[in-house]
Short mmCIF file of the N, C-alpha and C atoms (twelve columns), coordinates in Angstrom:
data_MODEL
# 
_entry.id   MODEL 
# 
loop_
_atom_site.group_PDB 
_atom_site.id 
_atom_site.type_symbol 
_atom_site.label_atom_id 
_atom_site.label_alt_id 
_atom_site.label_comp_id 
_atom_site.label_asym_id 
_atom_site.label_seq_id 
_atom_site.Cartn_x 
_atom_site.Cartn_y 
_atom_site.Cartn_z 
_atom_site.pdbx_PDB_model_num 
ATOM 1   N N  . MET A 1  -127.069 94.666 -119.517 1 
ATOM 2   C CA . MET A 1  -127.159 93.166 -120.502 1 
ATOM 3   C C  . MET A 1  -125.999 93.346 -121.332 1 
ATOM 4   N N  . LYS A 2  -125.646 91.931 -121.400 1 
ATOM 5   C CA . LYS A 2  -124.542 92.009 -122.865 1 
ATOM 6   C C  . LYS A 2  -125.712 91.291 -123.728 1 
ATOM 7   N N  . TYR A 3  -124.454 91.908 -124.829 1 
ATOM 8   C CA . TYR A 3  -124.694 91.936 -126.250 1 
ATOM 9   C C  . TYR A 3  -124.183 90.510 -126.695 1 
ATOM 10  N N  . TYR A 4  -125.683 89.382 -127.104 1 
ATOM 11  C CA . TYR A 4  -125.406 88.220 -127.399 1 
ATOM 12  C C  . TYR A 4  -125.537 88.050 -128.941 1 
ATOM 13  N N  . ASN A 5  -124.844 87.286 -129.482 1 
ATOM 14  C CA . ASN A 5  -124.506 87.152 -130.802 1 
ATOM 15  C C  . ASN A 5  -124.711 86.229 -131.545 1 
ATOM 16  N N  . LYS A 6  -126.281 84.996 -131.569 1 
ATOM 17  C CA . LYS A 6  -125.664 83.258 -131.868 1 
ATOM 18  C C  . LYS A 6  -124.825 82.922 -130.637 1 
ATOM 19  N N  . THR A 7  -125.083 83.195 -129.267 1 
ATOM 20  C CA . THR A 7  -125.082 82.456 -127.910 1 
ATOM 21  C C  . THR A 7  -123.105 82.968 -127.450 1 
ATOM 22  N N  . ARG A 8  -122.926 83.587 -127.907 1 
ATOM 23  C CA . ARG A 8  -121.262 84.144 -128.678 1 
ATOM 24  C C  . ARG A 8  -121.188 85.134 -127.812 1 
ATOM 25  N N  . THR A 9  -120.775 85.636 -126.698 1 
ATOM 26  C CA . THR A 9  -120.476 87.215 -126.221 1 
ATOM 27  C C  . THR A 9  -119.474 88.223 -126.819 1 
ATOM 28  N N  . ILE A 10 -119.254 88.932 -126.863 1 
ATOM 29  C CA . ILE A 10 -118.438 90.251 -128.001 1 
ATOM 30  C C  . ILE A 10 -117.534 89.752 -126.502 1 
ATOM 31  N N  . GLU A 11 -117.202 89.753 -125.369 1 
ATOM 32  C CA . GLU A 11 -116.388 89.824 -124.613 1 
ATOM 33  C C  . GLU A 11 -115.499 88.125 -125.434 1 
ATOM 34  N N  . GLN A 12 -116.370 86.922 -125.650 1 
ATOM 35  C CA . GLN A 12 -115.604 86.132 -125.934 1 
ATOM 36  C C  . GLN A 12 -115.662 85.689 -127.287 1 
ATOM 37  N N  . LYS A 13 -115.661 86.461 -128.259 1 
ATOM 38  C CA . LYS A 13 -114.306 86.878 -129.535 1 
ATOM 39  C C  . LYS A 13 -113.287 87.841 -128.983 1 
ATOM 40  N N  . VAL A 14 -113.817 88.508 -128.598 1 
ATOM 41  C CA . VAL A 14 -112.357 89.798 -128.516 1 
ATOM 42  C C  . VAL A 14 -111.376 88.621 -127.405 1 
ATOM 43  N N  . ASN A 15 -111.519 87.837 -126.387 1 
ATOM 44  C CA . ASN A 15 -110.766 86.932 -126.219 1 
ATOM 45  C C  . ASN A 15 -110.272 86.181 -126.976 1 
ATOM 46  N N  . ASP A 16 -110.765 85.548 -127.757 1 
ATOM 47  C CA . ASP A 16 -110.957 84.486 -128.640 1 
ATOM 48  C C  . ASP A 16 -109.416 84.957 -129.191 1 
ATOM 49  N N  . ARG A 17 -110.239 86.247 -130.342 1 
ATOM 50  C CA . ARG A 17 -108.998 86.793 -131.073 1 
ATOM 51  C C  . ARG A 17 -108.064 87.414 -129.850 1 
ATOM 52  N N  . GLU A 18 -107.514 87.753 -128.904 1 
ATOM 53  C CA . GLU A 18 -106.883 88.648 -128.315 1 
ATOM 54  C C  . GLU A 18 -105.625 86.959 -128.242 1 
ATOM 55  N N  . ILE A 19 -106.386 85.660 -127.986 1 
ATOM 56  C CA . ILE A 19 -105.472 84.557 -127.728 1 
ATOM 57  C C  . ILE A 19 -105.212 83.819 -128.750 1 
ATOM 58  N N  . LEU A 20 -105.111 84.351 -130.321 1 
ATOM 59  C CA . LEU A 20 -105.030 84.427 -131.051 1 
ATOM 60  C C  . LEU A 20 -103.935 84.959 -131.628 1 
ATOM 61  N N  . GLU A 21 -104.291 86.334 -131.144 1 
ATOM 62  C CA . GLU A 21 -103.527 87.108 -131.913 1 
ATOM 63  C C  . GLU A 21 -101.728 86.912 -130.446 1 
ATOM 64  N N  . GLU A 22 -101.293 86.452 -129.127 1 
ATOM 65  C CA . GLU A 22 -100.191 85.466 -128.733 1 
ATOM 66  C C  . GLU A 22 -100.260 84.559 -129.516 1 
ATOM 67  N N  . LEU A 23 -100.551 83.795 -129.721 1 
ATOM 68  C CA . LEU A 23 -100.238 82.114 -130.440 1 
ATOM 69  C C  . LEU A 23 -99.685  82.444 -131.410 1 
ATOM 70  N N  . LYS A 24 -100.350 83.472 -132.251 1 
ATOM 71  C CA . LYS A 24 -99.107  84.056 -133.457 1 
ATOM 72  C C  . LYS A 24 -98.065  84.142 -133.030 1 
ATOM 73  N N  . LYS A 25 -97.865  85.383 -132.095 1 
ATOM 74  C CA . LYS A 25 -96.391  85.785 -131.590 1 
ATOM 75  C C  . LYS A 25 -95.545  85.074 -131.086 1 
ATOM 76  N N  . GLN A 26 -96.481  83.531 -130.303 1 
ATOM 77  C CA . GLN A 26 -95.303  82.675 -130.346 1 
ATOM 78  C C  . GLN A 26 -95.192  81.354 -131.062 1 
ATOM 79  N N  . ASN A 27 -95.868  81.798 -132.052 1 
ATOM 80  C CA . ASN A 27 -95.698  80.636 -133.144 1 
ATOM 81  C C  . ASN A 27 -94.049  81.753 -133.962 1 
ATOM 82  N N  . GLU A 28 -94.225  82.624 -133.970 1 
ATOM 83  C CA . GLU A 28 -93.186  83.242 -134.680 1 
ATOM 84  C C  . GLU A 28 -91.552  83.445 -134.124 1 
ATOM 85  N N  . LEU A 29 -92.444  83.519 -132.324 1 
ATOM 86  C CA . LEU A 29 -90.864  83.274 -131.669 1 
ATOM 87  C C  . LEU A 29 -90.719  82.055 -131.728 1 
ATOM 88  N N  . LEU A 30 -91.049  81.171 -131.400 1 
ATOM 89  C CA . LEU A 30 -90.616  79.581 -132.150 1 
ATOM 90  C C  . LEU A 30 -90.015  79.332 -133.287 1 
ATOM 91  N N  . ASN A 31 -90.770  79.321 -134.114 1 
ATOM 92  C CA . ASN A 31 -89.756  79.650 -135.851 1 
ATOM 93  C C  . ASN A 31 -88.774  80.471 -135.637 1 
ATOM 94  N N  . SER A 32 -88.683  81.521 -134.843 1 
ATOM 95  C CA . SER A 32 -87.091  82.157 -135.400 1 
ATOM 96  C C  . SER A 32 -86.506  81.083 -134.218 1 
ATOM 97  N N  . ILE A 33 -86.448  80.849 -133.501 1 
ATOM 98  C CA . ILE A 33 -85.821  80.287 -132.218 1 
ATOM 99  C C  . ILE A 33 -84.707  78.756 -133.329 1 
ATOM 100 N N  . LEU A 34 -86.128  78.490 -133.779 1 
ATOM 101 C CA . LEU A 34 -85.641  76.403 -134.992 1 
ATOM 102 C C  . LEU A 34 -85.385  77.473 -135.688 1 
ATOM 103 N N  . SER A 35 -85.125  78.267 -136.080 1 
ATOM 104 C CA . SER A 35 -83.922  78.349 -137.034 1 
ATOM 105 C C  . SER A 35 -82.525  79.261 -137.229 1 
ATOM 106 N N  . GLU A 36 -82.338  79.337 -136.241 1 
ATOM 107 C CA . GLU A 36 -81.484  79.993 -135.309 1 
ATOM 108 C C  . GLU A 36 -80.761  78.484 -134.812 1 
ATOM 109 N N  . LEU A 37 -81.246  78.106 -133.900 1 
ATOM 110 C CA . LEU A 37 -80.977  76.431 -133.457 1 
ATOM 111 C C  . LEU A 37 -79.920  75.653 -135.046 1 
ATOM 112 N N  . LYS A 38 -80.925  75.574 -135.590 1 
ATOM 113 C CA . LYS A 38 -80.651  74.971 -136.842 1 
ATOM 114 C C  . LYS A 38 -79.314  75.306 -137.581 1 
ATOM 115 N N  . SER A 39 -79.115  76.725 -136.991 1 
ATOM 116 C CA . SER A 39 -78.462  77.665 -138.707 1 
ATOM 117 C C  . SER A 39 -76.909  77.362 -137.677 1 
ATOM 118 N N  . GLN A 40 -76.795  76.957 -136.443 1 
ATOM 119 C CA . GLN A 40 -75.668  76.611 -135.390 1 
ATOM 120 C C  . GLN A 40 -75.401  75.474 -135.947 1 
ATOM 121 N N  . LYS A 41 -75.705  74.291 -136.211 1 
ATOM 122 C CA . LYS A 41 -75.140  73.236 -136.523 1 
ATOM 123 C C  . LYS A 41 -73.896  72.939 -137.554 1 
# 
């Protein structure tokens, strides 16, 4: 049986956290690419 917390499962919370982490990484990567491109001008 799954554990429910205000209708959201632990799995959903873990998933959301992992997605957030990935988005942060991508964001940092994009920012570094952007600043690199800016510095080349």
